[in-house]
Structures are given as C-alpha cells and as structure tokens.
Coordinates of C-alpha atoms and ligand atoms in Angstrom, one line a residue:
M237 CA 0.0 0.0 0.0
A238 CA 1.3 3.4 -0.9
K239 CA 1.5 6.0 1.8
A240 CA 0.4 9.3 0.4
L241 CA 3.0 12.0 -0.2
S242 CA 1.2 14.3 2.3
E243 CA 1.6 11.6 5.0
I244 CA 5.3 11.0 4.0
L245 CA 5.8 14.8 4.3
A246 CA 4.0 14.9 7.7
D247 CA 6.4 12.2 9.0
D248 CA 9.5 14.0 7.6
V249 CA 8.5 17.4 9.0
R250 CA 7.6 16.0 12.4
A251 CA 11.0 14.2 12.5
A252 CA 12.7 17.5 11.6
L253 CA 10.7 19.4 14.2
T254 CA 11.6 16.8 16.8
A255 CA 15.3 17.0 15.8
V256 CA 15.3 20.7 16.5
L257 CA 12.9 20.9 19.5
G258 CA 13.1 17.5 21.1
D259 CA 10.1 15.9 22.8
A260 CA 7.9 19.1 22.5
A261 CA 7.4 18.3 18.9
R262 CA 7.1 14.5 19.0
D263 CA 3.3 14.4 18.7
A264 CA 2.8 17.7 16.9
D265 CA 0.7 17.9 13.7
P266 CA 2.9 19.5 11.0
L267 CA -0.3 20.6 9.2
I268 CA 0.6 19.7 5.7
R269 CA -1.7 21.5 3.3
P270 CA -1.9 22.1 -0.5
S271 CA 0.0 25.2 -1.5
D272 CA -0.2 27.7 -4.3
H273 CA 3.5 28.3 -4.2
A274 CA 4.8 24.8 -4.0
D275 CA 3.5 21.2 -3.9
F276 CA 2.6 21.5 -0.2
Q277 CA 3.1 23.7 2.7
A278 CA 3.6 22.9 6.4
N279 CA 1.8 25.2 8.7
G280 CA 2.7 23.4 11.9
V281 CA 5.7 25.5 12.8
L282 CA 3.7 28.5 14.0
P283 CA 1.7 26.9 16.8
L284 CA 4.8 25.0 18.0
A285 CA 6.9 28.1 18.1
K286 CA 4.2 29.7 20.2
A287 CA 4.1 26.7 22.5
V288 CA 7.9 26.9 23.1
K289 CA 7.9 30.7 23.1
G290 CA 10.3 30.8 20.2
N291 CA 10.6 32.9 17.1
P292 CA 8.6 31.1 14.4
R293 CA 10.7 32.2 11.4
E294 CA 13.9 31.2 13.1
L295 CA 12.4 27.9 14.0
A296 CA 11.2 27.4 10.4
T297 CA 14.7 28.2 9.1
R298 CA 16.2 25.6 11.4
V299 CA 13.7 23.0 10.4
A300 CA 14.2 23.8 6.7
A301 CA 17.9 23.2 7.2
V302 CA 17.2 19.8 8.6
L303 CA 14.7 18.9 5.9
A304 CA 16.8 19.9 2.9
P305 CA 20.5 19.9 4.0
A306 CA 21.5 20.1 0.4
D307 CA 20.1 23.6 0.2
T308 CA 22.0 24.7 3.3
A309 CA 25.1 22.5 2.9
A310 CA 27.3 25.5 2.3
A311 CA 26.1 27.4 5.3
A312 CA 26.4 24.3 7.5
S313 CA 29.9 23.5 6.5
D314 CA 31.0 27.0 7.7
A315 CA 29.7 26.5 11.2
D316 CA 31.1 24.1 13.7
G317 CA 29.3 20.8 14.4
A318 CA 27.2 22.1 17.3
D319 CA 25.5 24.8 15.3
G320 CA 25.0 22.8 12.1
P321 CA 21.7 21.3 11.2
A322 CA 20.8 18.2 13.3
T323 CA 20.8 15.1 11.2
V324 CA 17.6 13.1 10.8
S325 CA 16.7 10.4 8.4
T326 CA 13.9 11.5 6.1
S327 CA 12.3 9.9 3.2
G328 CA 14.1 11.9 0.6
V329 CA 11.0 13.0 -1.2
I330 CA 11.7 16.7 -0.6
A331 CA 13.6 18.6 -3.4
A332 CA 13.4 22.1 -1.9
V333 CA 12.1 23.9 1.2
E334 CA 11.5 27.6 1.4
V335 CA 10.6 29.6 4.5
A336 CA 7.6 31.8 3.7
G337 CA 5.6 34.5 5.6
P338 CA 5.8 34.4 9.4
G339 CA 7.1 30.8 9.4
F340 CA 5.4 28.6 6.8
L341 CA 7.4 26.0 5.0
N342 CA 6.9 25.6 1.3
L343 CA 7.7 22.1 0.2
T344 CA 8.6 21.0 -3.3
L345 CA 8.8 17.3 -4.0
T346 CA 11.3 15.5 -6.3
D347 CA 10.0 14.3 -9.6
A348 CA 11.2 10.9 -8.7
A349 CA 9.0 10.8 -5.6
L350 CA 5.9 11.6 -7.8
A351 CA 6.9 8.9 -10.2
A352 CA 7.4 6.4 -7.4
Q353 CA 3.8 7.1 -6.1
T354 CA 2.4 6.7 -9.6
A355 CA 4.2 3.4 -10.1
E356 CA 3.1 2.0 -6.8
R357 CA -0.6 2.9 -7.2
L358 CA -0.8 1.7 -10.8
G359 CA 0.2 -1.8 -10.0
D360 CA -2.4 -2.3 -7.3
P361 CA -6.1 -3.1 -7.6
R362 CA -6.9 -0.8 -4.7
L363 CA -4.7 1.9 -6.3
G364 CA -2.5 2.0 -3.2
V365 CA -5.2 2.9 -0.7
A366 CA -5.0 0.8 2.4
P367 CA -8.2 -0.3 4.3
T368 CA -8.3 1.4 7.7
A369 CA -11.3 -0.2 9.4
V370 CA -10.7 -4.0 9.1
G371 CA -12.5 -5.9 11.9
Q372 CA -15.1 -3.2 12.5
T373 CA -18.8 -3.7 11.8
T374 CA -21.2 -1.1 10.5
V375 CA -25.0 -1.7 10.4
I376 CA -26.6 0.6 8.0
D377 CA -30.3 1.3 7.9
Y378 CA -31.3 2.7 4.5
S379 CA -33.9 2.7 1.7
Q380 CA -36.8 1.8 4.1
P381 CA -39.8 2.1 1.7
N382 CA -43.3 1.3 3.0
I383 CA -45.3 -1.7 2.1
A384 CA -48.3 -1.2 -0.2
K385 CA -47.0 2.3 -1.1
E386 CA -45.0 3.8 -3.9
M387 CA -41.4 4.7 -3.1
H388 CA -40.9 8.5 -3.2
V389 CA -37.9 10.7 -3.9
G390 CA -37.0 10.6 -0.2
H391 CA -36.6 6.8 -0.5
L392 CA -34.6 7.4 -3.6
R393 CA -32.1 9.6 -1.7
S394 CA -31.9 7.2 1.2
T395 CA -31.3 4.3 -1.3
V396 CA -28.7 6.1 -3.3
I397 CA -26.7 7.6 -0.4
G398 CA -26.9 4.3 1.6
D399 CA -25.7 2.3 -1.3
A400 CA -22.7 4.6 -1.8
L401 CA -21.9 4.4 1.9
V402 CA -22.0 0.6 1.8
R403 CA -19.5 0.5 -1.0
L404 CA -17.2 3.1 0.6
L405 CA -17.2 1.5 4.0
E406 CA -16.6 -1.9 2.6
F407 CA -13.7 -0.6 0.6
D408 CA -12.4 0.7 3.9
G409 CA -12.3 -2.8 5.2
R410 CA -15.4 -2.7 7.3
T411 CA -18.0 -5.5 7.6
V412 CA -21.2 -3.8 6.5
V413 CA -24.6 -5.2 7.4
R414 CA -27.4 -3.8 5.3
Q415 CA -30.8 -3.3 6.9
N416 CA -33.7 -2.3 4.8
H417 CA -36.0 -1.2 7.6
L418 CA -39.3 -1.7 5.6
G419 CA -42.4 0.0 6.9
D420 CA -44.3 -3.3 7.0
W421 CA -46.5 -2.9 10.1
G422 CA -49.1 -0.6 11.5
T423 CA -52.8 -0.1 11.8
Q424 CA -53.3 0.7 8.1
F425 CA -52.9 -3.0 7.5
G426 CA -56.2 -3.7 9.2
M427 CA -58.0 -1.7 6.5
L428 CA -56.0 -3.2 3.7
I429 CA -56.4 -6.8 4.8
Q430 CA -60.1 -6.4 5.5
F431 CA -60.7 -5.0 2.0
L432 CA -58.6 -7.7 0.4
V433 CA -60.5 -10.4 2.3
E434 CA -63.9 -8.9 1.2
H435 CA -62.7 -8.3 -2.4
P436 CA -60.6 -11.3 -3.4
E437 CA -61.3 -10.5 -7.0
A438 CA -59.1 -7.4 -6.7
R439 CA -55.9 -9.3 -7.2
P440 CA -53.6 -8.9 -10.2
A441 CA -53.9 -11.8 -12.7
G442 CA -51.2 -14.4 -13.0
A443 CA -48.2 -15.1 -10.8
E444 CA -45.6 -13.7 -13.2
H445 CA -46.2 -10.0 -13.3
S446 CA -43.8 -7.1 -13.1
G447 CA -43.1 -4.9 -10.1
E448 CA -44.9 -2.1 -11.9
V449 CA -48.1 -4.2 -12.1
A450 CA -47.7 -5.1 -8.4
I451 CA -47.4 -1.6 -7.3
S452 CA -50.3 -0.3 -9.3
W453 CA -52.4 -3.1 -7.8
L454 CA -51.3 -2.1 -4.3
T455 CA -51.9 1.6 -5.0
A456 CA -55.4 0.9 -6.2
L457 CA -56.0 -1.4 -3.2
Y458 CA -54.8 1.3 -0.8
R459 CA -57.0 3.9 -2.5
D460 CA -60.1 1.7 -2.5
A461 CA -59.6 0.5 1.0
R462 CA -59.2 4.0 2.3
A463 CA -62.3 5.2 0.5
H464 CA -64.3 2.5 2.1
F465 CA -62.8 3.1 5.5
E466 CA -63.8 6.8 5.3
S467 CA -67.3 6.3 3.9
D468 CA -68.5 3.1 5.5
A469 CA -68.5 3.1 9.3
E470 CA -69.2 -0.6 9.4
F471 CA -66.2 -1.4 7.2
A472 CA -64.1 0.9 9.4
D473 CA -65.2 -1.1 12.4
R474 CA -64.3 -4.4 10.8
A475 CA -60.9 -3.0 9.7
R476 CA -60.2 -2.0 13.3
K477 CA -61.1 -5.5 14.5
R478 CA -58.8 -6.9 11.8
V479 CA -55.9 -5.0 13.3
V480 CA -56.4 -7.0 16.5
T481 CA -56.8 -10.4 14.8
L482 CA -53.6 -9.6 12.7
Q483 CA -51.7 -8.8 15.9
G484 CA -53.1 -11.9 17.5
G485 CA -51.5 -14.0 14.8
D486 CA -54.6 -15.0 12.9
E487 CA -53.6 -17.1 9.9
E488 CA -56.0 -15.6 7.3
S489 CA -54.9 -12.1 8.2
L490 CA -51.2 -13.0 8.2
A491 CA -51.6 -14.6 4.8
A492 CA -53.1 -11.5 3.3
W493 CA -50.4 -9.4 4.9
R494 CA -47.7 -11.6 3.6
E495 CA -49.1 -11.4 0.1
M496 CA -48.9 -7.6 0.2
V497 CA -45.4 -7.7 1.5
A498 CA -44.4 -10.1 -1.3
E499 CA -46.0 -7.9 -3.9
S500 CA -44.4 -4.8 -2.6
K501 CA -41.0 -6.5 -2.6
R502 CA -41.5 -7.4 -6.2
Y503 CA -41.8 -3.7 -6.9
F504 CA -38.9 -2.6 -4.7
E505 CA -36.7 -5.2 -6.2
D506 CA -37.4 -3.9 -9.7
V507 CA -36.5 -0.4 -8.5
Y508 CA -33.3 -1.7 -6.9
A509 CA -32.3 -3.6 -10.0
R510 CA -32.9 -0.6 -12.2
L511 CA -30.8 1.6 -9.9
D512 CA -28.1 -1.1 -9.7
V513 CA -28.1 -1.0 -5.9
R514 CA -27.0 -3.9 -3.8
L515 CA -30.1 -4.4 -1.6
I516 CA -31.4 -8.0 -1.7
D517 CA -34.2 -9.8 0.0
A518 CA -32.0 -11.0 2.8
D519 CA -31.4 -7.3 3.7
A520 CA -35.1 -6.7 4.3
V521 CA -35.6 -6.6 8.0
G522 CA -38.8 -4.7 8.4
E523 CA -40.5 -3.1 11.4
S524 CA -42.6 -6.3 12.0
F525 CA -39.4 -8.2 12.7
Y526 CA -39.2 -6.4 16.1
N527 CA -42.8 -7.1 17.2
P528 CA -41.8 -9.9 19.6
Y529 CA -39.4 -7.6 21.5
L530 CA -41.5 -4.5 21.9
A531 CA -43.3 -5.4 25.1
E532 CA -40.0 -6.4 26.7
V533 CA -38.3 -3.2 25.7
A534 CA -41.2 -1.1 27.1
A535 CA -41.3 -3.1 30.3
D536 CA -37.6 -2.8 30.8
L537 CA -37.7 1.0 30.3
E538 CA -40.6 1.3 32.6
E539 CA -39.1 -0.8 35.4
R540 CA -35.9 1.1 35.4
G541 CA -37.7 4.4 35.4
I542 CA -36.3 5.5 32.1
A543 CA -39.9 5.7 30.7
V544 CA -42.8 7.0 32.7
W545 CA -46.6 7.0 32.2
S546 CA -47.9 10.4 31.1
E547 CA -51.4 11.1 29.9
G548 CA -51.9 7.4 29.4
A549 CA -48.8 6.9 27.3
L550 CA -45.4 5.4 28.3
C551 CA -42.9 8.2 27.6
V552 CA -39.3 9.2 27.9
F553 CA -38.6 12.8 28.6
F554 CA -35.5 14.9 28.0
D555 CA -34.3 18.1 29.8
D556 CA -33.3 19.8 26.6
I557 CA -36.0 18.8 24.3
K558 CA -39.0 21.1 24.4
G559 CA -41.8 22.1 21.9
P560 CA -42.5 25.6 20.8
D561 CA -44.8 26.1 23.8
G562 CA -42.0 25.2 26.2
D563 CA -43.6 21.9 27.1
P564 CA -41.3 18.9 27.0
V565 CA -41.6 16.7 23.9
P566 CA -41.5 13.0 24.9
L567 CA -40.5 9.9 23.0
M568 CA -43.6 7.7 23.1
V569 CA -42.7 4.1 23.7
R570 CA -46.3 2.8 24.2
K571 CA -49.3 4.7 23.0
S572 CA -52.4 5.3 25.2
D573 CA -54.3 2.5 23.3
G574 CA -51.6 0.1 24.3
G575 CA -50.1 -0.2 20.9
F576 CA -46.4 0.2 20.1
G577 CA -45.2 2.6 17.5
Y578 CA -42.3 3.7 15.4
A579 CA -40.1 4.6 18.5
A580 CA -40.5 1.3 20.3
T581 CA -39.5 -0.5 17.1
D582 CA -36.4 1.7 16.7
L583 CA -35.4 1.0 20.3
A584 CA -35.7 -2.7 19.8
A585 CA -33.8 -2.4 16.6
V586 CA -30.9 -0.7 18.4
R587 CA -30.6 -3.7 20.8
Y588 CA -30.7 -6.2 18.0
R589 CA -28.1 -4.3 16.0
V590 CA -25.7 -4.1 19.0
N591 CA -26.3 -7.5 20.6
T592 CA -27.0 -9.8 17.6
L593 CA -25.4 -8.0 14.6
K594 CA -22.4 -6.8 16.7
A595 CA -22.4 -3.3 15.3
D596 CA -19.8 -0.9 16.5
Q597 CA -21.3 1.8 14.3
I598 CA -25.0 2.1 13.3
L599 CA -26.0 4.5 10.5
Y600 CA -29.5 5.7 9.8
V601 CA -29.8 7.2 6.3
V602 CA -33.1 9.0 6.8
D603 CA -34.2 12.5 5.9
S604 CA -33.5 15.4 8.2
R605 CA -37.1 15.9 9.3
Q606 CA -36.6 12.8 11.5
A607 CA -33.6 14.4 13.3
L608 CA -35.5 14.9 16.6
H609 CA -36.8 11.3 16.5
F610 CA -33.3 9.9 16.2
R611 CA -31.9 12.2 18.8
M612 CA -34.5 10.9 21.3
V613 CA -34.0 7.3 20.3
F614 CA -30.2 7.5 20.6
E615 CA -30.4 9.3 23.9
T616 CA -32.9 6.8 25.3
A617 CA -30.8 3.9 24.1
R618 CA -27.7 5.4 25.8
R619 CA -29.6 5.8 29.1
A620 CA -30.8 2.2 28.9
G621 CA -27.4 0.8 28.0
Y622 CA -28.7 -0.6 24.7
L623 CA -26.2 1.6 23.0
P624 CA -22.9 1.1 24.9
E625 CA -20.2 3.7 24.9
G626 CA -18.1 2.0 22.2
V627 CA -20.9 2.0 19.7
E628 CA -21.5 5.0 17.6
A629 CA -25.0 5.8 16.3
V630 CA -25.3 8.4 13.6
H631 CA -28.3 9.9 11.9
V632 CA -26.9 10.4 8.4
Q633 CA -29.5 12.9 7.4
F634 CA -30.3 14.4 4.0
G635 CA -32.3 17.3 2.7
S636 CA -35.3 17.3 0.3
V637 CA -35.6 16.9 -3.4
L638 CA -37.0 20.0 -5.0
G639 CA -38.5 20.7 -8.4
T640 CA -36.9 23.3 -10.8
D641 CA -39.4 25.8 -9.2
G642 CA -37.7 25.3 -5.9
K643 CA -40.8 23.7 -4.3
P644 CA -41.1 20.1 -3.1
F645 CA -40.7 17.8 -6.1
K646 CA -44.1 17.0 -7.6
T647 CA -45.6 16.3 -11.0
R648 CA -47.2 19.1 -12.9
A649 CA -50.6 18.0 -11.5
G650 CA -49.2 18.3 -8.0
K651 CA -48.9 14.6 -7.4
T652 CA -45.9 12.7 -6.0
V653 CA -43.6 11.5 -8.8
R654 CA -43.6 7.8 -9.3
L655 CA -40.1 6.5 -9.0
I656 CA -40.2 4.2 -12.0
E657 CA -41.4 7.0 -14.2
L658 CA -38.7 9.3 -12.9
L659 CA -36.0 6.7 -13.8
D660 CA -37.6 6.2 -17.2
N661 CA -37.5 9.9 -17.8
A662 CA -33.8 10.1 -16.8
V663 CA -33.0 7.4 -19.4
D664 CA -35.1 9.2 -22.0
H665 CA -33.2 12.4 -21.4
A666 CA -29.9 10.6 -21.6
V667 CA -30.8 9.4 -25.1
A668 CA -30.2 12.9 -26.5
T669 CA -26.9 13.2 -24.8
V670 CA -25.6 9.9 -26.1
E671 CA -26.8 10.7 -29.6
E672 CA -25.1 14.1 -29.5
K673 CA -21.9 12.5 -28.5
N674 CA -22.0 9.6 -30.9
P675 CA -24.3 10.1 -33.9
D676 CA -23.4 6.8 -35.6
L677 CA -24.6 4.5 -32.8
S678 CA -27.4 2.0 -33.5
A679 CA -30.7 2.5 -31.7
A680 CA -30.1 -0.5 -29.5
D681 CA -26.6 0.8 -28.4
V682 CA -28.0 4.3 -27.8
R683 CA -30.6 2.7 -25.5
A684 CA -28.0 0.7 -23.6
E685 CA -25.7 3.6 -23.1
A686 CA -28.6 5.9 -22.2
K687 CA -29.4 3.5 -19.3
V688 CA -25.9 3.8 -17.9
V689 CA -25.8 7.5 -18.4
G690 CA -29.3 8.3 -17.2
I691 CA -29.2 6.2 -14.0
G692 CA -25.7 7.4 -13.2
A693 CA -26.9 11.0 -13.6
V694 CA -29.8 10.5 -11.1
K695 CA -27.4 9.0 -8.6
Y696 CA -24.6 11.5 -9.1
A697 CA -26.9 14.6 -8.9
D698 CA -27.9 13.3 -5.5
L699 CA -24.4 12.3 -4.3
S700 CA -22.5 15.3 -5.6
T701 CA -24.4 17.8 -3.4
S702 CA -23.7 18.0 0.2
R703 CA -26.2 15.6 1.6
T704 CA -27.8 17.9 4.2
K705 CA -28.8 20.4 1.6
D706 CA -31.9 20.2 -0.5
Y707 CA -31.2 19.7 -4.2
I708 CA -33.1 20.5 -7.3
F709 CA -34.1 17.6 -9.6
D710 CA -33.3 19.0 -13.0
L711 CA -32.9 16.3 -15.6
D712 CA -31.5 18.7 -18.2
R713 CA -28.7 19.7 -16.0
M714 CA -28.1 16.1 -14.7
V715 CA -27.4 14.7 -18.1
S716 CA -25.4 17.6 -19.4
L717 CA -22.0 17.0 -20.8
H718 CA -20.7 20.1 -19.1
G719 CA -20.2 20.8 -15.5
N720 CA -20.0 18.5 -12.5
T721 CA -22.1 15.6 -13.8
S722 CA -21.6 11.9 -14.0
V723 CA -21.9 12.1 -17.7
Y724 CA -18.9 14.4 -17.9
L725 CA -16.9 11.9 -15.7
Q726 CA -18.1 8.8 -17.7
Y727 CA -17.0 10.5 -20.9
A728 CA -13.7 11.5 -19.4
H729 CA -13.1 7.9 -18.5
A730 CA -14.1 6.6 -21.9
R731 CA -11.9 9.2 -23.6
I732 CA -9.0 7.9 -21.5
H733 CA -9.6 4.4 -22.8
S734 CA -9.7 5.7 -26.4
I735 CA -6.4 7.4 -25.8
L736 CA -4.9 4.2 -24.5
R737 CA -6.3 2.3 -27.6
K738 CA -4.6 4.8 -29.9
L739 CA -1.1 4.1 -28.4
P740 CA 1.2 2.2 -30.8
A741 CA 0.7 -1.5 -30.3
G742 CA 2.6 -2.9 -27.4
T743 CA 3.3 0.4 -25.6
P744 CA 3.8 -0.4 -22.0
T745 CA 2.3 1.9 -19.4
Q746 CA 5.5 2.2 -17.5
V747 CA 6.8 4.8 -15.1
H748 CA 10.3 6.2 -15.8
P749 CA 11.5 7.7 -12.6
E750 CA 14.5 9.4 -14.1
L751 CA 12.3 11.7 -16.3
A752 CA 11.9 15.4 -15.5
L753 CA 8.1 16.1 -15.3
E754 CA 6.2 18.9 -16.9
P755 CA 4.1 21.1 -14.4
A756 CA 0.8 19.6 -15.8
E757 CA 2.2 16.1 -15.2
R758 CA 3.2 17.0 -11.7
R759 CA -0.2 18.4 -10.9
L760 CA -1.9 15.3 -12.2
A761 CA 0.4 12.9 -10.3
L762 CA -0.2 14.9 -7.1
H763 CA -4.0 14.8 -7.5
L764 CA -3.9 11.1 -8.1
D765 CA -2.0 10.7 -4.9
D766 CA -4.7 12.3 -3.0
L767 CA -7.3 9.6 -3.4
G768 CA -6.7 7.9 -0.1
A769 CA -6.9 11.1 1.9
T770 CA -10.1 12.0 0.1
L771 CA -11.7 8.6 0.9
A772 CA -10.7 9.0 4.5
T773 CA -12.7 12.2 4.9
V774 CA -15.6 10.7 3.0
T775 CA -16.0 7.7 5.2
E776 CA -15.3 9.7 8.4
N777 CA -18.1 12.2 7.8
F778 CA -20.3 10.1 5.5
E779 CA -19.9 12.7 2.7
P780 CA -19.9 11.1 -0.7
H781 CA -20.0 14.6 -2.3
R782 CA -16.3 15.1 -1.4
L783 CA -15.5 12.1 -3.5
A784 CA -17.6 13.6 -6.3
S785 CA -15.7 16.9 -6.1
Y786 CA -12.4 15.0 -6.1
L787 CA -13.3 13.1 -9.3
Y788 CA -14.6 16.2 -11.0
S789 CA -11.4 18.1 -10.4
L790 CA -9.4 15.0 -11.3
A791 CA -11.1 15.0 -14.7
Q792 CA -10.3 18.8 -15.1
T793 CA -6.7 18.3 -14.1
F794 CA -6.5 15.5 -16.6
S795 CA -7.9 17.7 -19.4
D796 CA -5.3 20.3 -18.6
F797 CA -2.6 17.6 -18.7
Y798 CA -3.8 16.2 -22.0
E799 CA -3.8 19.7 -23.6
N800 CA -0.2 20.4 -22.5
C801 CA 1.4 17.0 -22.7
P802 CA 0.9 14.9 -25.9
V803 CA 0.7 11.2 -25.2
V804 CA 0.4 9.4 -28.5
K805 CA 2.7 11.9 -30.1
A806 CA 5.1 12.2 -27.1
P807 CA 8.7 13.3 -28.0
T808 CA 10.3 10.0 -26.9
D809 CA 9.2 6.4 -26.1
A810 CA 10.1 6.9 -22.4
V811 CA 8.0 10.0 -22.2
R812 CA 5.1 8.3 -24.0
E813 CA 5.2 5.3 -21.7
N814 CA 5.4 7.5 -18.6
R815 CA 2.5 9.6 -19.7
A816 CA 0.5 6.4 -20.6
A817 CA 1.0 5.4 -17.0
L818 CA -0.5 8.6 -15.8
V819 CA -3.4 8.3 -18.3
R820 CA -4.1 4.7 -17.1
L821 CA -3.9 5.6 -13.5
T822 CA -6.3 8.5 -14.0
G823 CA -8.7 6.1 -15.8
D824 CA -8.5 3.6 -13.0
T825 CA -9.0 6.2 -10.4
L826 CA -12.1 7.6 -12.1
K827 CA -13.5 4.1 -12.5
L828 CA -12.9 3.1 -8.9
G829 CA -14.2 6.4 -7.6
L830 CA -17.4 6.2 -9.6
A831 CA -17.8 2.5 -8.6
L832 CA -17.6 3.5 -5.0
L833 CA -20.5 6.0 -5.7
G834 CA -22.4 3.1 -7.3
I835 CA -22.0 4.5 -10.9
S836 CA -20.6 2.4 -13.7
A837 CA -18.0 3.7 -16.2
P838 CA -17.8 1.7 -19.4
D839 CA -14.5 1.8 -21.3
Q840 CA -16.4 2.8 -24.4
L841 CA -19.2 5.3 -24.7
Ligands
LIG1098 N1 -40.1 3.9 6.6 C1 -39.8 5.2 7.1 C2 -40.3 6.3 6.1 O1 -40.7 6.0 5.0 C3 -38.3 5.4 7.3 C4 -37.7 4.5 8.3 C5 -36.4 5.0 8.8 N2 -35.6 4.0 9.5 C6 -35.8 3.8 10.8 N3 -35.1 2.9 11.5 N4 -36.7 4.5 11.5 O2 -40.3 7.5 6.5

C-alpha cells in the first residue's frame, strides 16, 4: 500500500521538528496542506513556536535546514558541528524547502517521488489505498420504503446515499450489514387486509407480473380500502377489529399481509435492479421483525424508570427537548391505546443491532425531518445501555428533493412523482446526450448507453451535493456533458480508454522515474496521490460529495494535462510510456471512484 505524499511529508516534517525541538514536537501535527507556491506547505511550525515561546521564522529556518540539508550545505559547513543542522533520516521526497511569511514551510517534491507514487498505485487493484477499518462492523439502515405504497424521492435519496456508503465503508475494510427497515407494520394493514378479504377479485392476474403491475395493484387497493374506510362506518369497524386479529397472529390475516409484503418487494426489487443498488431480499428486516421484542423493551424502560406514564402513554422525557410552547416533547414508547409505534421499534432495533449484529457503528440514512426522533431514540438507548459507549450511532441525514421551481418535487398536476417514471425519464433524457456525443450509434446501443448515463446521472446529482442540503431535480442539468455531472466523468473515463487504444501497439504503461516532469504532469500525479486522503474524509463524515468533487477536479486536471502533454505523439518512447502510465492511473481512479459511488463507467461510450 502506498503512503500518500502528504503523509510522508508529515512524518518528515515531524521528524525534523523533533530533531530541532526535542520531545515538545514529537506528537505535533505538522499541518501539511496544499499550496499555491509549492507542492505542499507545512503550517505546523507556528503553533509549535508559540508553545515553546520561540521565534517562528527562526524555528522554520532551522527545520528547513534539517529537511533539505543540500540547500543549506554550504552554510552548514562553515559552522562548527554544534550549530550545524541536526541530522535526521527523512524519506528523501523533498527537493526544496522555502521559509515563507511568518514561518510557513513551502515544500517541493522531487519528480522521482511523484513517479514512485504513480508506479506503486498503478500496480495495485486498490490503487495503493490501504483499508483502515478491518475488523469493525457497521450496520446501515437505508432505503426503508413502506409496504403497499409507492417509493418516493426521499426513499430514492436514502437508497442512493446508503448504497454509496455501503460501497465506501466496505472498501475501507469494514464489515457492512445492510438493513432495509421496511415499513411493514401498522394499523393501516387492518384496513388493507379487510378490504382484500372482502374483495378477493381485486388481485392482479397471474403469478408472473412485473413490479410495476404489483405496485399499481397495491396503490389501487390502498385507494379503495381508504375510500371504504372513510365512507363506510361498518367497514371501518371491521378494519379495526382486523388489526387486532392480525396482531393476534390470525392465519387468514397474516396470509393477506404476507401477500402484500411479497407484492411490494416485487416492486422494490425492480427499482433496486434498475438503480443497480445492492439491496437484496436478505437485507429486508422490516418493522414487523421487532414485534416480539417491543413489550419487553417497554417493560424494561418502565421498570428502570427511564420511561414514565404520562397522559396514558409510556414516555421518555429529555431536559433539553421542548416544543415551541415550552412543554417537554416526549418519545412515546407505548401509546395510550396500548399499541407500540415507530419509536419502540427503533429501540428494539438498536438492541438487536448491537447485541446480535455486533455493530460498533450504526448508521441511519433518513431525511433530516426525523432528526428529533433519532436524537431521542439514541439518547434513550444510551440511558438504557442498549447503546454502549463503544458503539457509535449516527443519523446520516439528508435534505429534500425540490423541483426546478424550488418547491417540493411534484408532477405538474401536484402529485408525487412515481419513481419508476422518474427513472424512465432520466433514461429518455440521456438518449439525446448519447446521440449528440456519438451520432453513428445503433438505436439499441443508444438505449443501452442511455441507461448507464441516465441512472448514473440521477445518482450522481444526489451524491455530488452536500447531503444535508436540498437539491433540485433537474434532468437537463443532470445529463449535461458540461459541469460537475456523472456524464462528464463517464465520458472523461471513456476518452482515456480511447487514448490508450490509440497508443502504438505494445506500448507499456510504464513509469520512468528518471524523467523530469512537466508542471501539468506533476499536478496530475499529485492529484492522483490524494485519493486515499479523500476517501478517509468521505468515510469519516459520510460525505460522498467530497469524492464527487475530487473526481470532477481530477477530470479537469487530466484535461489540462492532456492539452499540454501529448501522449500518443510524445517526444520519446520513455515520455510516452510514462504519460501512458498517468493516463491509465487516471482512468483507473475515475473508474474506482465512480464505482464507490455506485456508478458504472464503461470503457467505451
Ligand atoms: N419507513 C420510514 C419512512 O418511509 C423510514 C424508516 C427509517 N428508519 C428507521 N429505522 N426509523 O419514512
């Protein structure tokens, strides 16, 4: 695994600081940052000088002398041994050090160091990025659609963000347990089951129908059942009784419930397949799974005084959580009618995820409107010890999807947009982009490529904006060839492969460490070297958009390189081979980065 240059520099600068200052610097952060004046700068001298009450510029000068003795060799040889720069073994990646401003160090790397990084990454399927979380287990709760209902754009966001996080965390070496917390329980099932029992003819014909047929059947069932429930008091009464028989385990009721779950899953699976996300049936652990544990959780919280009865309901209160009227807002564990709700299920789920699934990190990819709910659930679970200290629980929240008018995303008629239709639209939109780029393609190929481009565009638009922000669903912008879009990245990747195909037959992609590099080559090599650090921040803060920005600026850096440094027509074989290595590593980095976001990048588009 390749250590990034920024890390190598951090070690070198820390060693030099320690050589000059002794123990005071041993654990200091040298604060290596990108620089406009050199390859990197180290800002860590200033705070250290302050700590030891020294002059920062003087300290910086002494550190520089240790880091690049060659620069200061003449000066050093004049002085006697005691005043000369301390010796310290460094990595040798530094070509020049310059003291700037009040005490910054501008660091320039050798071309050979850049070449060595490129060579090491290119030969490795992980591109030199080491996994950092082997042996740790993340349970991730995402997608979470509701049975007998259409998925909406909120579920789309949860699915897309969750899927990217699964891929990113697995790449980091974690064991990731996917949990699709389906909304498969609740009083509405009484009404649905009762209607289905009374109207058996309302089922779709044949066993082999599509997810789309399944969901339109369920939607109609929901609509009709609700209409009856509202207009027919006797039906409403039978529906309420049905809730009780269902909860009592009545076989007829359960069979109807199972049928609805199965039909819904048929639809969800279609959506997941179209989106190319990794959720499978085994990941579906719906709310109903926790039914057997709810009474136990409520009793436990009650016995230990964590939950108390208030106005007929079993509640948990928090000192710092109050409504607009100043009254405390409780988490309701058991409702006044004796039933358990959403909160009880989530508390039971925490226990299961910690005790049985052995999570040391639990992520909930759910929209930000549920922030208060999760705050209360986590706090309660901490008090009860269901969530021990070593286990992290995070509400990975996200904003809303808006229409181009800036209002919540709806159809022109003001209805919620059907997810399948939305994906169809994205693919239709992508057709024009694909045709524009490649007018000679057959209709079938256009269709196939439009699928890759259109689905990628929907995912990337979501993942490239900071997740806590709302984003505007604008298909024209999403499938544009210009700007920060997946299409731009997919074409950049395909173009790289077409460059590689144009190389004279048998050209090896081989690094030549003795070559002097052009500035554009250096910039590209440096950017490529930053993949690991980027992924580290992405997985630490669950922010896929930082990977998206990294890839976008990689593609731009590559464009600049390609304009300035001919590859096929390079001046010598060695330069051509060396540049081919940079081209290939850029392609591999784009492909891996997009794959970690759940987006495919074909070699040819
Ligand atoms: N099914 C819920 C909804 O559609 C989201 C569930 C979120 N996950 C959870 N563990 N509460 O809003």
